[in-house]
Coordinates of C-alpha atoms and ligand atoms in Angstrom, one line a residue:
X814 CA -131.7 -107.9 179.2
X815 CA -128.7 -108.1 177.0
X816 CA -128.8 -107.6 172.9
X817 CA -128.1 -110.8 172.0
X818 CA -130.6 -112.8 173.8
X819 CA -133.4 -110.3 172.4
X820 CA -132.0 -110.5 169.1
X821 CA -134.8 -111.8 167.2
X822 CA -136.7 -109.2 168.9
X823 CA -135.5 -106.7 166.9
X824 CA -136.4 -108.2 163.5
X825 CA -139.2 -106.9 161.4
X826 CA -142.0 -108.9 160.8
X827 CA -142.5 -109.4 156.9
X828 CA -145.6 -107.9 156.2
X829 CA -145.4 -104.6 155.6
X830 CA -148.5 -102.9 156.8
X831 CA -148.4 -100.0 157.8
X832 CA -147.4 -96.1 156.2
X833 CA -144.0 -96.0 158.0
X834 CA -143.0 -99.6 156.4
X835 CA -144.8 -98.3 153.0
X836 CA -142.4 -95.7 152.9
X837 CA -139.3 -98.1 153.5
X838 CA -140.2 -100.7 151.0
X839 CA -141.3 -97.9 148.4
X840 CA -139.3 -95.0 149.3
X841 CA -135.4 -92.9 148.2
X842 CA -134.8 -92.5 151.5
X843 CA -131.7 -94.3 153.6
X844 CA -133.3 -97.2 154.6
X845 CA -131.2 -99.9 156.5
X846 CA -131.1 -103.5 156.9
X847 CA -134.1 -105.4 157.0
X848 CA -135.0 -108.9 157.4
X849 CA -132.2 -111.3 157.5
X850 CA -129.3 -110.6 159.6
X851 CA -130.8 -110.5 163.2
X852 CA -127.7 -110.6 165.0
X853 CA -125.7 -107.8 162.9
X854 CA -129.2 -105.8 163.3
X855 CA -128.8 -106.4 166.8
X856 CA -125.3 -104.8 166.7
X857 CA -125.7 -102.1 165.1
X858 CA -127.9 -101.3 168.7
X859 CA -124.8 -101.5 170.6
X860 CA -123.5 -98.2 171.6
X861 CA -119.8 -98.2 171.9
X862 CA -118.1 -96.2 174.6
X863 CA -115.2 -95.6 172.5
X864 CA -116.5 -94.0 169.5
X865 CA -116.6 -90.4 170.8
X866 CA -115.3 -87.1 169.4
X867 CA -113.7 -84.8 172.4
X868 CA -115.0 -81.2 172.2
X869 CA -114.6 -78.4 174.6
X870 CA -117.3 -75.1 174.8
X871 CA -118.0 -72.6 177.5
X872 CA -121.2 -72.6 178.8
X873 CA -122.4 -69.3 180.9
X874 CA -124.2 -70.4 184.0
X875 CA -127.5 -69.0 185.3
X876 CA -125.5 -66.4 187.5
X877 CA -123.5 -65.4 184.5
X878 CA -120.4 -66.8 185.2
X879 CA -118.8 -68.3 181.8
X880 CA -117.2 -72.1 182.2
X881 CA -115.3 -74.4 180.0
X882 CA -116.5 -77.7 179.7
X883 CA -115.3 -80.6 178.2
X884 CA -117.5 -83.4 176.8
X885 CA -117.2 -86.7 174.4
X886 CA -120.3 -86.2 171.9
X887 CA -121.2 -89.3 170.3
X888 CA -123.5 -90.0 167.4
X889 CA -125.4 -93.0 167.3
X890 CA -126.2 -93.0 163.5
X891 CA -129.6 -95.0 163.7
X892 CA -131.4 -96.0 167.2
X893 CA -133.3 -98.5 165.6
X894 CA -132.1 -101.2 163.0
X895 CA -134.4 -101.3 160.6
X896 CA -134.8 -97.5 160.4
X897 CA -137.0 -95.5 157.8
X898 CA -135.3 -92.6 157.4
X899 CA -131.7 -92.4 159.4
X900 CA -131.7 -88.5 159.0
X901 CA -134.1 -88.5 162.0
X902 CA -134.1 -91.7 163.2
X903 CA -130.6 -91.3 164.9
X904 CA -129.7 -89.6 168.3
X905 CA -126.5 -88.1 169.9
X906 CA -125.0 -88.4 173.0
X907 CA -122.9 -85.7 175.1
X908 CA -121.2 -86.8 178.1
X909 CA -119.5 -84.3 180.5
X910 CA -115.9 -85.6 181.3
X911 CA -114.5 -82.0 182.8
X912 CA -115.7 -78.6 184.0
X913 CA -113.1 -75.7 184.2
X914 CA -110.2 -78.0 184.5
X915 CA -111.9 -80.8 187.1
X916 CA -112.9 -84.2 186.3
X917 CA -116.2 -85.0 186.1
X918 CA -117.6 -88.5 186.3
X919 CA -120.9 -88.9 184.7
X920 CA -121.5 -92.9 184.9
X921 CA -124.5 -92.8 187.2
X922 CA -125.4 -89.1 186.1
X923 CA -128.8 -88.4 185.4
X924 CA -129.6 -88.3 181.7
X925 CA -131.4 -85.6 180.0
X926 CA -133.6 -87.1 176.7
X927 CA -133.9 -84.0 174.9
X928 CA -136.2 -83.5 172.1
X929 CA -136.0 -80.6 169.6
X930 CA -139.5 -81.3 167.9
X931 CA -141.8 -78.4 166.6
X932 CA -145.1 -78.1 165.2
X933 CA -144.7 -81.7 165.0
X934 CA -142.4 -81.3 162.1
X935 CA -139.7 -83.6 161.6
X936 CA -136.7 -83.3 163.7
X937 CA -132.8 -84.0 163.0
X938 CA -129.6 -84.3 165.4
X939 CA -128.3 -85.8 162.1
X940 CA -125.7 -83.2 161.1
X941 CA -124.8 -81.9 164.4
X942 CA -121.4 -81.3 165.2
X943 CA -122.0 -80.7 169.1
X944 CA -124.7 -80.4 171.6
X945 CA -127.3 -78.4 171.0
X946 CA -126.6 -77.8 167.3
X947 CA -130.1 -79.5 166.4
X948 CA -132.5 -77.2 165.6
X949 CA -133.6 -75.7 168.7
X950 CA -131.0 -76.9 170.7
X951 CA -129.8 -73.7 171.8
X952 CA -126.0 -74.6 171.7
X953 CA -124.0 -72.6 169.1
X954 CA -126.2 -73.9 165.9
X955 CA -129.6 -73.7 167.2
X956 CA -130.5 -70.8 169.9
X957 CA -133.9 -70.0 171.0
X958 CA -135.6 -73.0 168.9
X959 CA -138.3 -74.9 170.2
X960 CA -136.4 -77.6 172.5
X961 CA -133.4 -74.9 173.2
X962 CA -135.1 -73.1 176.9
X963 CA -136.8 -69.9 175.1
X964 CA -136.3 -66.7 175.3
X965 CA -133.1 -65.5 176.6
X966 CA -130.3 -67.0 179.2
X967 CA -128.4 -70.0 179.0
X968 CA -130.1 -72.8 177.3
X969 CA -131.3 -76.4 180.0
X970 CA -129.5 -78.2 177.5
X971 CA -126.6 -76.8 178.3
X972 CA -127.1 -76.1 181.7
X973 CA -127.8 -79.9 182.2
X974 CA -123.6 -80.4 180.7
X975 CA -122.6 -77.9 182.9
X976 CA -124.1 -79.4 186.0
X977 CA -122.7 -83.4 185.0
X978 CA -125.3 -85.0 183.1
X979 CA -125.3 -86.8 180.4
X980 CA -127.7 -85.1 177.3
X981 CA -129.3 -87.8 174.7
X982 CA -130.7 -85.2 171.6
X983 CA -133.2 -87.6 169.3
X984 CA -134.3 -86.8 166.2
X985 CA -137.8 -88.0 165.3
X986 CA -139.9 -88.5 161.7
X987 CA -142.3 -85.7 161.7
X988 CA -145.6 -84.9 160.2
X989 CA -144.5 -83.4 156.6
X990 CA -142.1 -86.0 155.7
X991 CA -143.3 -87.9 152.2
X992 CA -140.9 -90.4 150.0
X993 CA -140.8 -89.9 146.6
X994 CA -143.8 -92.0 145.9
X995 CA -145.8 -89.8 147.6
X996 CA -145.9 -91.3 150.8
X997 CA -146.2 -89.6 154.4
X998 CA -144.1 -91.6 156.8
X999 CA -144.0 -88.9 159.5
X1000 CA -147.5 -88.7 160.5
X1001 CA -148.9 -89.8 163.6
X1002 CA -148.0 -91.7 165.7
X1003 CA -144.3 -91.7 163.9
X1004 CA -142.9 -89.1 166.1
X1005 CA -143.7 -90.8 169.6
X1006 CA -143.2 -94.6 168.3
X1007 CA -139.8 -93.2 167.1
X1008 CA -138.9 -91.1 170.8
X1009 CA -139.8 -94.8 172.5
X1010 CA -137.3 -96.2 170.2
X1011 CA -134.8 -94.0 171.4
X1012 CA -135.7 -94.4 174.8
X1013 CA -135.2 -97.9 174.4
X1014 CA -131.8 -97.7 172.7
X1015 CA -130.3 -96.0 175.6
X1016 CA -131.7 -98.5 178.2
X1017 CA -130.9 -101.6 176.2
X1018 CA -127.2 -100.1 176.5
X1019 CA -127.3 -99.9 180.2
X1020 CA -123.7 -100.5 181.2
X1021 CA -122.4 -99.1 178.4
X1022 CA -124.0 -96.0 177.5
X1023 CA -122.6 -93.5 180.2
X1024 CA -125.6 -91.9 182.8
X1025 CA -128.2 -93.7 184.8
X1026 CA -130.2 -95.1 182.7
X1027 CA -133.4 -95.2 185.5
X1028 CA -133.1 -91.9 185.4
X1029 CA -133.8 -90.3 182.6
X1030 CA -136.1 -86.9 182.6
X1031 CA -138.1 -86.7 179.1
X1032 CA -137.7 -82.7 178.1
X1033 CA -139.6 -81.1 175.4
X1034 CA -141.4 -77.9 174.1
X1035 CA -145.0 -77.3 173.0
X1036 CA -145.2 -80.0 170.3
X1037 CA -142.2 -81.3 171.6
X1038 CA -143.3 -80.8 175.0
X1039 CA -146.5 -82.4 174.0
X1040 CA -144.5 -85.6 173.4
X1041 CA -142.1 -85.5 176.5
X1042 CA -145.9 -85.5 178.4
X1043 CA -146.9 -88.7 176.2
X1044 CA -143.4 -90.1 176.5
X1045 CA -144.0 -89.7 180.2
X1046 CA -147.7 -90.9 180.4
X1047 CA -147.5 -94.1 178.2
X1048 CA -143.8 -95.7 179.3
X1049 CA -144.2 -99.6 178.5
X1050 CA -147.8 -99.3 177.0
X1051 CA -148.2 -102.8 175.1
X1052 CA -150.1 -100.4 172.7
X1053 CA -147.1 -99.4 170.9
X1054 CA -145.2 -102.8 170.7
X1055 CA -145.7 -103.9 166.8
X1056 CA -144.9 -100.2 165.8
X1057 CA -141.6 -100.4 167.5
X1058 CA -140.9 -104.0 166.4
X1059 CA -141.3 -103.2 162.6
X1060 CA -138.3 -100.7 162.8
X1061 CA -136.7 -102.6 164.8
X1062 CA -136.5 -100.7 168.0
X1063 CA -134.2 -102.7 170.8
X1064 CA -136.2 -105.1 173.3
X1065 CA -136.2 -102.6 175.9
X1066 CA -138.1 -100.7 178.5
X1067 CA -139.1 -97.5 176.9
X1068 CA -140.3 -95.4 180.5
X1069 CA -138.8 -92.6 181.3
X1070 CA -138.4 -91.9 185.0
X1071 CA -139.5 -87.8 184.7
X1072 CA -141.3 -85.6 181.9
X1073 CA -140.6 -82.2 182.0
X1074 CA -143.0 -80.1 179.4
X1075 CA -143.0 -76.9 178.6
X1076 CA -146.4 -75.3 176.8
X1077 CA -147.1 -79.2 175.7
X1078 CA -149.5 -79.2 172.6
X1079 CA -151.3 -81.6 173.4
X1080 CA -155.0 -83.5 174.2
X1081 CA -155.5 -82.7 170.2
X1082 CA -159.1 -84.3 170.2
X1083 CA -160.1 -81.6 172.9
X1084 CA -158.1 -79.0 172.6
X1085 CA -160.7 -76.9 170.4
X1086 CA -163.2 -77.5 173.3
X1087 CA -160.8 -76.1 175.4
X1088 CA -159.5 -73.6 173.5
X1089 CA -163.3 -72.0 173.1
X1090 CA -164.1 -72.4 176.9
X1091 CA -160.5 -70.1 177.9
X1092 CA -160.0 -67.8 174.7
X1093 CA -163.3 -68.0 173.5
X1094 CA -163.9 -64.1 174.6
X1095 CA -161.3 -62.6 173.6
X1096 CA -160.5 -61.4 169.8
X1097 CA -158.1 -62.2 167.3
X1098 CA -155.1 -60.0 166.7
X1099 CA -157.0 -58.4 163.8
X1100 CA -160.1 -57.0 166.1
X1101 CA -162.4 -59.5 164.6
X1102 CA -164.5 -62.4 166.8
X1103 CA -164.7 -65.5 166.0
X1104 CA -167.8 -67.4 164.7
X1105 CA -170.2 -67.1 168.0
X1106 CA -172.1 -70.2 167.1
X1107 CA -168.8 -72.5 166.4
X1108 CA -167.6 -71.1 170.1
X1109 CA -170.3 -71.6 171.8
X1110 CA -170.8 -75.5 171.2
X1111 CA -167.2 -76.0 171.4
X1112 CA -167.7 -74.7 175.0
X1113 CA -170.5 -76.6 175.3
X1114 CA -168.2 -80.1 174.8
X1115 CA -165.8 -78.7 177.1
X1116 CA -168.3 -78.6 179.7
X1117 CA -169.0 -82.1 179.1
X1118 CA -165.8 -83.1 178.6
X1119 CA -164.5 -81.9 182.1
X1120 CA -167.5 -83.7 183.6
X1121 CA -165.8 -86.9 182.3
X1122 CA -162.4 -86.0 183.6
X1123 CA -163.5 -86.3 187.0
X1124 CA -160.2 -84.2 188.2
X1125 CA -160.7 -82.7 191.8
X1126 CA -158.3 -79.9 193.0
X1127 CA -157.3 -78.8 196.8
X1128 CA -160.1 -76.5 197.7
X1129 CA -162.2 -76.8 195.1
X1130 CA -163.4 -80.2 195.1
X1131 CA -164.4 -81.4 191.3
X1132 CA -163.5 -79.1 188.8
X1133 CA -166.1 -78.1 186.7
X1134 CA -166.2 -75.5 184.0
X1135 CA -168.0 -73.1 186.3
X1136 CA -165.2 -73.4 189.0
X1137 CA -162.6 -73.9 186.8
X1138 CA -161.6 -70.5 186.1
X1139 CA -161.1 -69.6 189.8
X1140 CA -159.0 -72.7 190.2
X1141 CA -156.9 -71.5 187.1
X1142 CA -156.6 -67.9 188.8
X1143 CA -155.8 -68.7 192.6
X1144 CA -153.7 -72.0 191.8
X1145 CA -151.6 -70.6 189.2
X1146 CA -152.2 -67.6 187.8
X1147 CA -152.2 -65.1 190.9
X1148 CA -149.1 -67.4 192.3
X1149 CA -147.7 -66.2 189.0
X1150 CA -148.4 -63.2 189.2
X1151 CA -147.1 -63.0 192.7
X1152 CA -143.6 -64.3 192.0
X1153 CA -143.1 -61.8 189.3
X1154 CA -144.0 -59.4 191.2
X1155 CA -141.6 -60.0 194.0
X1156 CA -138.6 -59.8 191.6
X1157 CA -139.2 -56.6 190.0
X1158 CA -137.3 -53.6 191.6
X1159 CA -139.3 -50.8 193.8
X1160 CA -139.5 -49.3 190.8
X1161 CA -139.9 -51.3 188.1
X1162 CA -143.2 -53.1 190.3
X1163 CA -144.7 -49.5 190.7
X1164 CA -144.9 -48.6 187.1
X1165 CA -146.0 -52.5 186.8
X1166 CA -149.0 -52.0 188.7
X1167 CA -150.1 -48.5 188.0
X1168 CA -150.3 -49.7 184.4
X1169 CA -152.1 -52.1 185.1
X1170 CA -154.5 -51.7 187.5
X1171 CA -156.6 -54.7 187.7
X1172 CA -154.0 -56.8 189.5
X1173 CA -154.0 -56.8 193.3
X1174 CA -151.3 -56.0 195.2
X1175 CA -151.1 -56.9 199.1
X1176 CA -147.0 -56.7 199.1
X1177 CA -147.6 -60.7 199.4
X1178 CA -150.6 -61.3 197.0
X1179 CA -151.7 -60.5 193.7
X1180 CA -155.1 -60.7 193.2
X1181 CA -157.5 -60.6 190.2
X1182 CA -160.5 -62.1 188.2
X1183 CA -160.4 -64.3 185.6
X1184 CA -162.3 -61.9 183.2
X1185 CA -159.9 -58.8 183.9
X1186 CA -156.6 -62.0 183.1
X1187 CA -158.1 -62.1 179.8
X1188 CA -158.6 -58.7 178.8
X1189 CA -154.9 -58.5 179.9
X1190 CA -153.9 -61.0 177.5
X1191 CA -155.8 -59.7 174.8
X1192 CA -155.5 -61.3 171.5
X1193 CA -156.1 -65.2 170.9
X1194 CA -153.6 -66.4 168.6
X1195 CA -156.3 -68.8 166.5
X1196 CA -159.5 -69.0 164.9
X1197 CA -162.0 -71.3 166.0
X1198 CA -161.9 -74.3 165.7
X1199 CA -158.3 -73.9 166.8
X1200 CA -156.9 -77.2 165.8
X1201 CA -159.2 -78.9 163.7
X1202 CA -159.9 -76.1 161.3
X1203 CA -162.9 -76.4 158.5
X1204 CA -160.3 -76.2 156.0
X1205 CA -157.7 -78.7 157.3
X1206 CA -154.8 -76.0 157.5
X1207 CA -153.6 -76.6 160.6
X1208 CA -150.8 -78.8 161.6
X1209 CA -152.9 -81.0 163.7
X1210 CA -154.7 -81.8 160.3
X1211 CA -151.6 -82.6 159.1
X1212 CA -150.4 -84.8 161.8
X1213 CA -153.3 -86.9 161.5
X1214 CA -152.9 -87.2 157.8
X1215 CA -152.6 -90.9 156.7
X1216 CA -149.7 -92.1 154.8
X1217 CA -151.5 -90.7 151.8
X1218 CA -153.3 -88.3 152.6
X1219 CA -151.7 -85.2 153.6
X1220 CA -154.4 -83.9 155.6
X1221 CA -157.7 -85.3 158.2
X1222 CA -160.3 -84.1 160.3
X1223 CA -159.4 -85.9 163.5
X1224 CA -162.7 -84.7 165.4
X1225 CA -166.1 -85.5 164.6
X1226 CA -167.5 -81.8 165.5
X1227 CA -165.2 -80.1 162.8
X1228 CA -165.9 -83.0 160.1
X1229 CA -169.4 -83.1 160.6
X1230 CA -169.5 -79.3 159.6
X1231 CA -167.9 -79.9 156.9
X1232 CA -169.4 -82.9 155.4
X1233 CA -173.0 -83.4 157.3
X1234 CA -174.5 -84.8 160.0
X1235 CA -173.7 -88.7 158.8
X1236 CA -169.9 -88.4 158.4
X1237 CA -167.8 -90.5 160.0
X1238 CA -164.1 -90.0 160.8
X1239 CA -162.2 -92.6 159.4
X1240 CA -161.4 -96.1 160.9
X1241 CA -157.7 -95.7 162.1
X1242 CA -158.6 -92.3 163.7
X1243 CA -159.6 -93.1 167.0
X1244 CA -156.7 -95.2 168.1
X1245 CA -154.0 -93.1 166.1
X1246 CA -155.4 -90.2 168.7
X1247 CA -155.3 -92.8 172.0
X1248 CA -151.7 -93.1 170.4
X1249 CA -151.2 -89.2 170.7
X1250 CA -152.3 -88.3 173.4
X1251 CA -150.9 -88.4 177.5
X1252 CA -154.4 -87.9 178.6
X1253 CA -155.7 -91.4 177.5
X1254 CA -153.1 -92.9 179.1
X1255 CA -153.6 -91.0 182.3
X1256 CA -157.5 -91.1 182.6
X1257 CA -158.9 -94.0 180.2
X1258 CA -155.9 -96.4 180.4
X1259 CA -154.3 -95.9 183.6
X1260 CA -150.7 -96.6 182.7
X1261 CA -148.6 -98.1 185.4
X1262 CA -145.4 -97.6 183.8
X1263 CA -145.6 -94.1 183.6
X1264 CA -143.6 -91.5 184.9
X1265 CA -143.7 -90.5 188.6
X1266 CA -142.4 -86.9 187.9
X1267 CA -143.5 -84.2 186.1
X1268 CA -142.0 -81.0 185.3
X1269 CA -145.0 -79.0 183.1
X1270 CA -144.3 -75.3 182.4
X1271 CA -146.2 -72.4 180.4
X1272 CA -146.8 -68.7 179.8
X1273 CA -149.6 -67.2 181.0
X1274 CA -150.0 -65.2 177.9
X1275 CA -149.6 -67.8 175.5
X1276 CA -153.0 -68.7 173.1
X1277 CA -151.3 -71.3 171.2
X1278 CA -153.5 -73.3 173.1
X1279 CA -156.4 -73.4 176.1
X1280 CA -154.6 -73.0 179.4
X1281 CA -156.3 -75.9 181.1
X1282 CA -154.3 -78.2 179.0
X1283 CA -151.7 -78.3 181.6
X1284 CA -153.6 -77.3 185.0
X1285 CA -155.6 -80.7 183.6
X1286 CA -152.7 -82.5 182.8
X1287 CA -151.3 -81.5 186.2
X1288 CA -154.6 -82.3 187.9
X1289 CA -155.1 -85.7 186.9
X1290 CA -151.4 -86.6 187.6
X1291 CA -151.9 -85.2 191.3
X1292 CA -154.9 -87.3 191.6
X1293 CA -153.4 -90.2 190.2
X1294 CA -150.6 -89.6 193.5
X1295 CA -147.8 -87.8 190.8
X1296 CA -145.0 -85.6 191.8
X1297 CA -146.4 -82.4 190.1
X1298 CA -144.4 -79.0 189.5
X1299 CA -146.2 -77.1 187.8
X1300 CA -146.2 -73.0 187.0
X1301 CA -147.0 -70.7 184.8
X1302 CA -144.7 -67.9 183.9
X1303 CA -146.3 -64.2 183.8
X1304 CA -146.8 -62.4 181.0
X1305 CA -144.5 -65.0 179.1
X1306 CA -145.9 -66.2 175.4
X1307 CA -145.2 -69.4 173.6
X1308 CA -141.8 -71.6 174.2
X1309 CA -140.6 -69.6 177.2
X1310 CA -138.4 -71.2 179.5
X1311 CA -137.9 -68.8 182.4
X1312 CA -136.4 -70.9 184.8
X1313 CA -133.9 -73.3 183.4
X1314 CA -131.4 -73.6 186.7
X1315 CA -134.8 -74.4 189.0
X1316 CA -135.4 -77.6 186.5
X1317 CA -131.7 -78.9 186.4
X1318 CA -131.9 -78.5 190.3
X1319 CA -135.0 -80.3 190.0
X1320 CA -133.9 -83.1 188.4
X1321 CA -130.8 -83.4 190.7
X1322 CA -133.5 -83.7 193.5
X1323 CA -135.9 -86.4 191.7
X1324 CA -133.1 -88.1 190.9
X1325 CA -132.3 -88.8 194.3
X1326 CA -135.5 -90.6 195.0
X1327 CA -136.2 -94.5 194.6
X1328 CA -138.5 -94.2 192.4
Ligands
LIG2843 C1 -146.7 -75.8 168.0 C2 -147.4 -74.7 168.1 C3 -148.8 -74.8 167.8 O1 -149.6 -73.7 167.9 C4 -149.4 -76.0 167.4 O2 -150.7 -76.0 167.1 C5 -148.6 -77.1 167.3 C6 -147.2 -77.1 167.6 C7 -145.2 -75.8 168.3 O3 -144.7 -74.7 168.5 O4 -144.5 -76.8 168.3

């Protein structure tokens, strides 16, 4: 569908109801055109082909090998024309046009939608001057941030360059964002209504934005990862439509043919209960255990909770939470454990295993029990409840802040403690979490234009949150018939990406496929 014909698509409705439009009618921020003007808002959705800066960067390739690459970076100042706040409401656009001297042609290239959200804070590409120079973007103003690939190594941002694609970077409104009337216009479900909108921009330019647009692969890490799994999940739910039409996002599709999340942050609403049914054992960083009684019922719900997911695994039949820990171990974890094994040296696998001697070693195998995996990892990172903490100081509280309050109880367990047995979370809460979340889109609300291909990474050692989030995720996506590649990386903590030349060979492969 061409702009023009969905022009008065992309005008705001009048009434201003909700936080986000609060903010715009109230706030200091850049605001841009409302109301009248449909076709000039309309416009400003066209991306022009022309309006590129041509940059040139060496980018070292998995192997080491350093190579100059030539690209035209565009920035789109606003992907939506009646924007909120154009400091994150804008993307940028790197097309690869030459690679150590050769041309490259990236018109039907795959394109990589990268986010660089954390902590669900707010996220800008605004005053990049290349790719990757958002915050965590792992080019030459950002390494090692959230969306830039971890650890150490080059960063899938720029590997995706390197290899021909094209790389859309979005900002996104995040959760601590408040105008100077002391409004929060970055709470949820901001950040995702926002990504869609940029989805949407880049398939309503089809033809002229360079790359395949029915290909694009949704990437993202923990909080960000936890919105490259809900970008994925909810493609074209109706649920979002009158959030997207008040900032006037382009009549579009907004599915995204892949989501590839590392650590994803995500299934807030259960993530306590889950967080108490894997870590619930093991101490915080101080020595001290949690509260045994706020553990224990949280593990409780998880029990319950699983019962409702009805997810079945090869081998296992339907995961419970008595078999669910062996699945964990001989799915992912040992396989895990295996492959890290096999890389070490002689050497360096010897010292490996005589220090720690509760992991199995066949040559092949590695074999161990889920209790001895979590003395191993030792230390939970949070205090229970994990997410939805008695005293609100989490960012989850924050996230599900309203546009003026800064900070909720989004489950009724935590709120209930806190105020009594009749407290009721408040009215918008239940669908603000349906907004947030891949899971409801997956299980309760079965989304047909979701994603076909998922990409989930995460470190076995990482407590930021339960490690069932993504073996679930993962599960209900295979049963649903998904293309699932899922592992965990041993020993690895939060934000790790340990395999960033696997995933942009992965997408070359998916991207292959009809659907
Ligand atoms: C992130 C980490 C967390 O522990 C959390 O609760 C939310 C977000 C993050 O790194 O994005």
């Amino acid at each position: 569908m061409g702009l023009t014909a969905t022009a008065a698509a992309v005008v705001p409705p009048l009434g201003l109801a909700t936080g986000a439009r609060a903010a715009t009618a109230t706030g200091t921020e850049p605001v841009g055109a409302v109301g009248e003007g449909s076709a000039a808002a309309a416009e400003s959705l066209v991306f022009d082909p022309s309006a590129y800066t041509e940059l040139t960067t060496s980018i070292t390739d998995t192997e080491g090998t350093a190579h100059t690459v030539t690209y035209h970076f565009y920035k789109v100042a606003s992907y939506v024309a009646a924007p909120v706040d154009v400091v994150y409401q804008g993307l940028n656009v790197s097309v690869p046009v030459a690679v150590d001297g050769t041309a490259v042609d990236a018109t039907h290239a795959p394109i990589l939608f990268a986010n660089s959200v954390g902590g669900y804070m707010p996220s800008s590409v605004a005053s990049a001057t290349g790719i990757g120079a958002g915050p965590g973007g792992g080019g030459p103003g950002g390494p090692g941030g959230p969306g830039g690939g971890g650890s150490t190594g080059p960063s899938r941002t720029l590997l995706a360059l390197l290899a021909g694609y094209v790389v859309v970077e979005p900002g996104a409104r995040g959760r601590t964002l408040v105008d100077s009337s002391g409004v929060y216009y970055g709470v949820a479900p901001a950040a995702i209504v926002d990504l869609k909108a940029a989805v949407r921009y880049v398939k309503a330019n089809r033809g002229r934005i360079p790359g395949n647009v029915d290909r694009i692969v949704s990437s993202g890490t923990s909080a960000g990862g936890a919105l490259s799994a809900l970008l994925g999940a909810s493609g074209d739910s109706p649920l979002y439509a009158s959030l997207l039409r008040e900032l006037g996002a382009a009549d579009a599709s907004d599915a995204v043919f892949a989501s590839a999340d590392w650590c994803p942050i995500t299934d807030l609403e259960h993530a306590d209960m889950a967080y108490e049914w894997c870590w619930g054992d093991n101490a915080l960083a101080d020595g001290s255990a949690v509260d045994a009684t706020v553990s224990a019922e949280l593990r409780a719900q998880f029990t319950d909770y699983l019962a409702q997911l009805r997810l079945t695994a090869p081998g296992f039949g339907r995961l419970t939470a008595r078999n669910l820990d062996d699945h964990l171990v001989r799915t992912y974890l040992e396989p895990s454990a295996a492959r890290y094994l096999a890389a070490l040296s002689d050497t360096d696998r010897a010292a490996y295993l005589a220090a720690n001697p509760f992991l199995g070693w066949d040559g092949k195998k590695a074999t161990f029990t889920w209790a001895d995996f979590l003395t191993h990892v030792g230390a939970r990172k949070k205090d229970a409840p994990s997410f939805d903490a008695f005293d609100l100081s989490t960012p989850e509280c924050n996230e599900f802040g309203s546009s003026t309050t800064a900070v909720r109880h989004f489950t009724e367990y935590s709120l209930r403690k806190q105020e009594g047995a009749g407290a009721r979370l408040d009215a918008d809460i239940p669908e603000k979490l349906h907004l947030m979340n891949p899971m409801f889109h997956l299980v309760d609300q079965v989304n047909s234009g979701r994603s076909r291909h998922w990409w989930i990474r995460l470190g076995t050692k990482d407590s930021d949150t339960s490690l069932t989030v993504a073996a679930n995720l993962a599960a209900r996506l295979e049963n649903l018939g998904d293309d699932v590649d899922l592992q965990y990386y041993w020993d690895a903590g939060h934000a790790v990406d340990n395999d960033p030349g696997d995933f942009i060979q992965w997408i070359g492969r998916i991207s292959a496929k009809r659907r």
